[in-house]
PDB file of C-alpha atoms and ligand atoms in Angstrom:
ATOM      1  CA  MET R   1      -9.364 -12.392 -25.866  1.00  0.00           C
ATOM      2  CA  THR R   2      -9.506 -10.199 -22.768  1.00  0.00           C
ATOM      3  CA  ALA R   3     -12.477  -7.854 -22.743  1.00  0.00           C
ATOM      4  CA  ASP R   4     -11.410  -4.217 -22.612  1.00  0.00           C
ATOM      5  CA  THR R   5     -12.355  -0.692 -23.643  1.00  0.00           C
ATOM      6  CA  SER R   6     -10.140   2.367 -24.039  1.00  0.00           C
ATOM      7  CA  LEU R   7     -10.104   5.788 -25.619  1.00  0.00           C
ATOM      8  CA  ILE R   8      -7.443   6.478 -28.220  1.00  0.00           C
ATOM      9  CA  ARG R   9      -6.523   9.970 -29.375  1.00  0.00           C
ATOM     10  CA  PHE R  10      -5.436  10.319 -33.008  1.00  0.00           C
ATOM     11  CA  GLY R  11      -2.891  12.782 -34.288  1.00  0.00           C
ATOM     12  CA  VAL R  12      -4.348  15.527 -36.480  1.00  0.00           C
ATOM     13  CA  PHE R  13      -2.710  17.039 -39.530  1.00  0.00           C
ATOM     14  CA  GLY R  14      -4.005  20.568 -39.351  1.00  0.00           C
ATOM     15  CA  ASP R  15      -3.124  23.679 -41.300  1.00  0.00           C
ATOM     16  CA  ASN R  16      -4.856  26.804 -42.492  1.00  0.00           C
ATOM     17  CA  ARG R  17      -7.057  24.683 -44.774  1.00  0.00           C
ATOM     18  CA  GLY R  18      -8.488  22.583 -41.951  1.00  0.00           C
ATOM     19  CA  SER R  19      -7.817  19.137 -40.499  1.00  0.00           C
ATOM     20  CA  LEU R  20      -7.009  15.632 -41.668  1.00  0.00           C
ATOM     21  CA  ILE R  21      -6.729  12.394 -39.699  1.00  0.00           C
ATOM     22  CA  ALA R  22      -5.171   9.214 -41.060  1.00  0.00           C
ATOM     23  CA  LEU R  23      -5.727   5.793 -39.490  1.00  0.00           C
ATOM     24  CA  GLU R  24      -3.254   3.043 -40.289  1.00  0.00           C
ATOM     25  CA  ASN R  25      -3.196  -0.603 -39.299  1.00  0.00           C
ATOM     26  CA  GLY R  26      -0.493  -1.231 -36.723  1.00  0.00           C
ATOM     27  CA  HIS R  27       0.201   2.467 -36.150  1.00  0.00           C
ATOM     28  CA  ASN R  28      -2.702   4.261 -34.518  1.00  0.00           C
ATOM     29  CA  LEU R  29      -5.121   1.370 -35.179  1.00  0.00           C
ATOM     30  CA  PRO R  30      -4.293  -1.718 -33.113  1.00  0.00           C
ATOM     31  CA  PHE R  31      -5.848  -4.203 -35.553  1.00  0.00           C
ATOM     32  CA  ASP R  32      -6.212  -4.909 -39.259  1.00  0.00           C
ATOM     33  CA  VAL R  33      -9.493  -3.544 -40.561  1.00  0.00           C
ATOM     34  CA  LYS R  34     -11.753  -5.907 -42.511  1.00  0.00           C
ATOM     35  CA  ARG R  35     -15.005  -3.964 -42.264  1.00  0.00           C
ATOM     36  CA  VAL R  36     -16.178  -0.387 -41.948  1.00  0.00           C
ATOM     37  CA  TYR R  37     -19.752   0.717 -41.293  1.00  0.00           C
ATOM     38  CA  TYR R  38     -21.354   3.931 -40.164  1.00  0.00           C
ATOM     39  CA  ILE R  39     -24.495   4.860 -38.320  1.00  0.00           C
ATOM     40  CA  TYR R  40     -26.148   8.182 -39.111  1.00  0.00           C
ATOM     41  CA  GLY R  41     -29.551   9.811 -39.304  1.00  0.00           C
ATOM     42  CA  THR R  42     -30.451   8.212 -35.985  1.00  0.00           C
ATOM     43  CA  LYS R  43     -33.932   9.301 -34.979  1.00  0.00           C
ATOM     44  CA  GLU R  44     -34.471  11.286 -31.798  1.00  0.00           C
ATOM     45  CA  GLY R  45     -34.679   9.143 -28.669  1.00  0.00           C
ATOM     46  CA  VAL R  46     -33.401   6.016 -30.433  1.00  0.00           C
ATOM     47  CA  SER R  47     -30.769   3.848 -28.748  1.00  0.00           C
ATOM     48  CA  ARG R  48     -28.856   1.123 -30.588  1.00  0.00           C
ATOM     49  CA  GLY R  49     -26.478  -1.711 -29.911  1.00  0.00           C
ATOM     50  CA  PHE R  50     -27.702  -3.811 -26.976  1.00  0.00           C
ATOM     51  CA  HIS R  51     -25.403  -6.678 -27.817  1.00  0.00           C
ATOM     52  CA  ALA R  52     -21.943  -8.099 -27.170  1.00  0.00           C
ATOM     53  CA  HIS R  53     -19.467  -9.802 -29.474  1.00  0.00           C
ATOM     54  CA  ARG R  54     -17.460 -12.832 -28.466  1.00  0.00           C
ATOM     55  CA  LYS R  55     -14.222 -11.940 -30.254  1.00  0.00           C
ATOM     56  CA  LEU R  56     -14.574  -8.796 -32.321  1.00  0.00           C
ATOM     57  CA  LYS R  57     -12.320  -5.744 -32.064  1.00  0.00           C
ATOM     58  CA  GLN R  58     -13.949  -2.466 -32.991  1.00  0.00           C
ATOM     59  CA  MET R  59     -13.032   1.214 -33.059  1.00  0.00           C
ATOM     60  CA  LEU R  60     -15.923   3.665 -32.761  1.00  0.00           C
ATOM     61  CA  ILE R  61     -15.388   7.238 -33.914  1.00  0.00           C
ATOM     62  CA  ALA R  62     -17.982  10.016 -33.842  1.00  0.00           C
ATOM     63  CA  VAL R  63     -16.605  11.833 -36.885  1.00  0.00           C
ATOM     64  CA  ARG R  64     -19.474  14.282 -36.479  1.00  0.00           C
ATOM     65  CA  GLY R  65     -21.851  15.017 -33.608  1.00  0.00           C
ATOM     66  CA  SER R  66     -21.957  13.061 -30.383  1.00  0.00           C
ATOM     67  CA  VAL R  67     -23.122   9.795 -28.861  1.00  0.00           C
ATOM     68  CA  THR R  68     -22.918   8.127 -25.466  1.00  0.00           C
ATOM     69  CA  VAL R  69     -21.619   4.559 -25.384  1.00  0.00           C
ATOM     70  CA  LYS R  70     -22.262   2.376 -22.349  1.00  0.00           C
ATOM     71  CA  CYS R  71     -19.996  -0.636 -21.970  1.00  0.00           C
ATOM     72  CA  GLU R  72     -20.213  -3.517 -19.511  1.00  0.00           C
ATOM     73  CA  TYR R  73     -17.673  -6.310 -19.069  1.00  0.00           C
ATOM     74  CA  GLY R  74     -16.286  -8.288 -16.150  1.00  0.00           C
ATOM     75  CA  ASP R  75     -17.128  -6.237 -13.065  1.00  0.00           C
ATOM     76  CA  ARG R  76     -16.914  -2.969 -14.984  1.00  0.00           C
ATOM     77  CA  LYS R  77     -19.463  -0.530 -16.269  1.00  0.00           C
ATOM     78  CA  LYS R  78     -18.086   2.384 -18.264  1.00  0.00           C
ATOM     79  CA  GLU R  79     -19.744   5.247 -20.044  1.00  0.00           C
ATOM     80  CA  TYR R  80     -18.054   7.216 -22.801  1.00  0.00           C
ATOM     81  CA  THR R  81     -19.130  10.338 -24.633  1.00  0.00           C
ATOM     82  CA  LEU R  82     -17.752  10.380 -28.154  1.00  0.00           C
ATOM     83  CA  ASN R  83     -17.880  13.860 -29.627  1.00  0.00           C
ATOM     84  CA  ARG R  84     -14.657  14.508 -31.512  1.00  0.00           C
ATOM     85  CA  PRO R  85     -13.265  13.094 -34.767  1.00  0.00           C
ATOM     86  CA  ASP R  86      -9.775  12.712 -33.322  1.00  0.00           C
ATOM     87  CA  GLU R  87     -10.853  10.247 -30.630  1.00  0.00           C
ATOM     88  CA  GLY R  88     -11.778   6.581 -30.978  1.00  0.00           C
ATOM     89  CA  LEU R  89     -13.256   4.108 -28.524  1.00  0.00           C
ATOM     90  CA  LEU R  90     -11.565   0.726 -28.809  1.00  0.00           C
ATOM     91  CA  ILE R  91     -13.787  -2.171 -27.746  1.00  0.00           C
ATOM     92  CA  GLU R  92     -12.271  -5.646 -27.603  1.00  0.00           C
ATOM     93  CA  GLY R  93     -13.782  -8.973 -26.697  1.00  0.00           C
ATOM     94  CA  LEU R  94     -16.857  -9.755 -24.663  1.00  0.00           C
ATOM     95  CA  VAL R  95     -18.273  -6.293 -23.958  1.00  0.00           C
ATOM     96  CA  TRP R  96     -21.984  -5.480 -23.766  1.00  0.00           C
ATOM     97  CA  ARG R  97     -22.468  -2.152 -25.545  1.00  0.00           C
ATOM     98  CA  GLU R  98     -25.315   0.288 -25.851  1.00  0.00           C
ATOM     99  CA  MET R  99     -25.358   3.556 -27.776  1.00  0.00           C
ATOM    100  CA  HIS R 100     -27.578   6.347 -26.477  1.00  0.00           C
ATOM    101  CA  ASP R 101     -28.217  10.070 -26.955  1.00  0.00           C
ATOM    102  CA  PHE R 102     -27.209  10.330 -30.599  1.00  0.00           C
ATOM    103  CA  SER R 103     -27.150  13.979 -31.652  1.00  0.00           C
ATOM    104  CA  PRO R 104     -29.212  14.490 -34.839  1.00  0.00           C
ATOM    105  CA  ASP R 105     -26.031  15.169 -36.825  1.00  0.00           C
ATOM    106  CA  CYS R 106     -24.066  12.214 -35.418  1.00  0.00           C
ATOM    107  CA  VAL R 107     -22.082  10.128 -37.866  1.00  0.00           C
ATOM    108  CA  LEU R 108     -20.596   7.188 -35.990  1.00  0.00           C
ATOM    109  CA  VAL R 109     -17.940   5.358 -37.977  1.00  0.00           C
ATOM    110  CA  VAL R 110     -17.072   1.852 -36.816  1.00  0.00           C
ATOM    111  CA  LEU R 111     -13.970  -0.071 -37.900  1.00  0.00           C
ATOM    112  CA  ALA R 112     -13.898  -3.809 -37.228  1.00  0.00           C
ATOM    113  CA  ASP R 113     -11.315  -6.564 -37.482  1.00  0.00           C
ATOM    114  CA  GLU R 114     -13.767  -9.156 -38.840  1.00  0.00           C
ATOM    115  CA  TYR R 115     -16.511  -9.436 -41.397  1.00  0.00           C
ATOM    116  CA  TYR R 116     -20.107  -9.261 -40.251  1.00  0.00           C
ATOM    117  CA  SER R 117     -21.053 -12.543 -38.598  1.00  0.00           C
ATOM    118  CA  GLU R 118     -24.301 -12.987 -36.729  1.00  0.00           C
ATOM    119  CA  SER R 119     -22.787 -15.992 -34.908  1.00  0.00           C
ATOM    120  CA  ASP R 120     -20.355 -13.652 -33.118  1.00  0.00           C
ATOM    121  CA  TYR R 121     -23.260 -11.663 -31.645  1.00  0.00           C
ATOM    122  CA  ILE R 122     -24.811 -12.121 -28.231  1.00  0.00           C
ATOM    123  CA  ARG R 123     -28.060 -10.182 -28.385  1.00  0.00           C
ATOM    124  CA  ASP R 124     -29.602 -11.565 -25.207  1.00  0.00           C
ATOM    125  CA  TYR R 125     -28.460  -9.795 -22.029  1.00  0.00           C
ATOM    126  CA  GLU R 126     -28.976 -12.855 -19.801  1.00  0.00           C
ATOM    127  CA  THR R 127     -26.807 -14.931 -22.148  1.00  0.00           C
ATOM    128  CA  PHE R 128     -24.152 -12.201 -21.989  1.00  0.00           C
ATOM    129  CA  LEU R 129     -24.227 -12.257 -18.177  1.00  0.00           C
ATOM    130  CA  LYS R 130     -23.722 -16.035 -18.180  1.00  0.00           C
ATOM    131  CA  GLU R 131     -20.827 -15.889 -20.674  1.00  0.00           C
ATOM    132  CA  ASN R 132     -19.363 -12.938 -18.745  1.00  0.00           C
ATOM    133  CA  GLY R 133     -19.196 -15.234 -15.724  1.00  0.00           C
ATOM    134  CA  LYS R 134     -20.395 -12.610 -13.231  1.00  0.00           C
TER     135      LYS R 134
HETATM  136  P1  TYD H   1     -27.739  -3.948 -35.870  1.00  0.00           P
HETATM  137  O1  TYD H   1     -26.910  -5.086 -35.387  1.00  0.00           O
HETATM  138  O2  TYD H   1     -29.167  -3.894 -35.447  1.00  0.00           O
HETATM  139  O3  TYD H   1     -27.043  -2.575 -35.512  1.00  0.00           O
HETATM  140  P2  TYD H   1     -26.845  -1.916 -34.053  1.00  0.00           P
HETATM  141  O4  TYD H   1     -26.603  -3.037 -33.108  1.00  0.00           O
HETATM  142  O5  TYD H   1     -25.668  -1.042 -34.207  1.00  0.00           O
HETATM  143  O6  TYD H   1     -28.078  -1.149 -33.750  1.00  0.00           O
HETATM  144  O7  TYD H   1     -27.653  -3.953 -37.456  1.00  0.00           O
HETATM  145  C1  TYD H   1     -28.661  -3.400 -38.268  1.00  0.00           C
HETATM  146  C2  TYD H   1     -28.762  -4.224 -39.566  1.00  0.00           C
HETATM  147  O8  TYD H   1     -27.573  -4.098 -40.332  1.00  0.00           O
HETATM  148  C3  TYD H   1     -28.971  -5.699 -39.311  1.00  0.00           C
HETATM  149  O9  TYD H   1     -29.923  -6.171 -40.256  1.00  0.00           O
HETATM  150  C4  TYD H   1     -27.628  -6.311 -39.587  1.00  0.00           C
HETATM  151  C5  TYD H   1     -27.017  -5.386 -40.613  1.00  0.00           C
HETATM  152  N1  TYD H   1     -25.548  -5.287 -40.566  1.00  0.00           N
HETATM  153  C6  TYD H   1     -24.803  -5.807 -41.601  1.00  0.00           C
HETATM  154  O10 TYD H   1     -25.325  -6.392 -42.567  1.00  0.00           O
HETATM  155  N2  TYD H   1     -23.448  -5.657 -41.555  1.00  0.00           N
HETATM  156  C7  TYD H   1     -22.826  -5.032 -40.528  1.00  0.00           C
HETATM  157  O11 TYD H   1     -21.589  -4.913 -40.534  1.00  0.00           O
HETATM  158  C8  TYD H   1     -23.624  -4.524 -39.436  1.00  0.00           C
HETATM  159  C9  TYD H   1     -22.977  -3.851 -38.253  1.00  0.00           C
HETATM  160  C10 TYD H   1     -24.986  -4.675 -39.506  1.00  0.00           C
END
């Protein structure tokens, strides 16, 4: 799987009552979802992540608040600010990711195409650099 990251904007159903977003496999979600988790109540100054996955596809959505996501793969280093519920960050393949600057109200929803598996994690940065081949 080629490592890649991209922002995806979701269509919003909005009317005078407010807004609604629907995510559907194969439509605005480019993978079948097997797992959903969310990170919230992150304490001030705390950063999370600091790992890569070998194969996983994930979509990160700050449904409330904001967070900065740093991604590294191949020769690339990218930094994204997620701060709107109609935008998702797609992360595929061998990407080192770190999450910083969580706002106190941040709720970060993560959709994944596989079940939780510790064997798919690379938690050691030096190991990531070796597997990244750079
Ligand atoms: P961790 O990998 O430290 O989260 P992050 O990298 O986002 O900071 O996960 C925290 C704990 O939650 C750890 O004990 C593993 C567990 N966990 C699951 O059981 N299932 C999951 O889907 C995830 C993402 C974590």
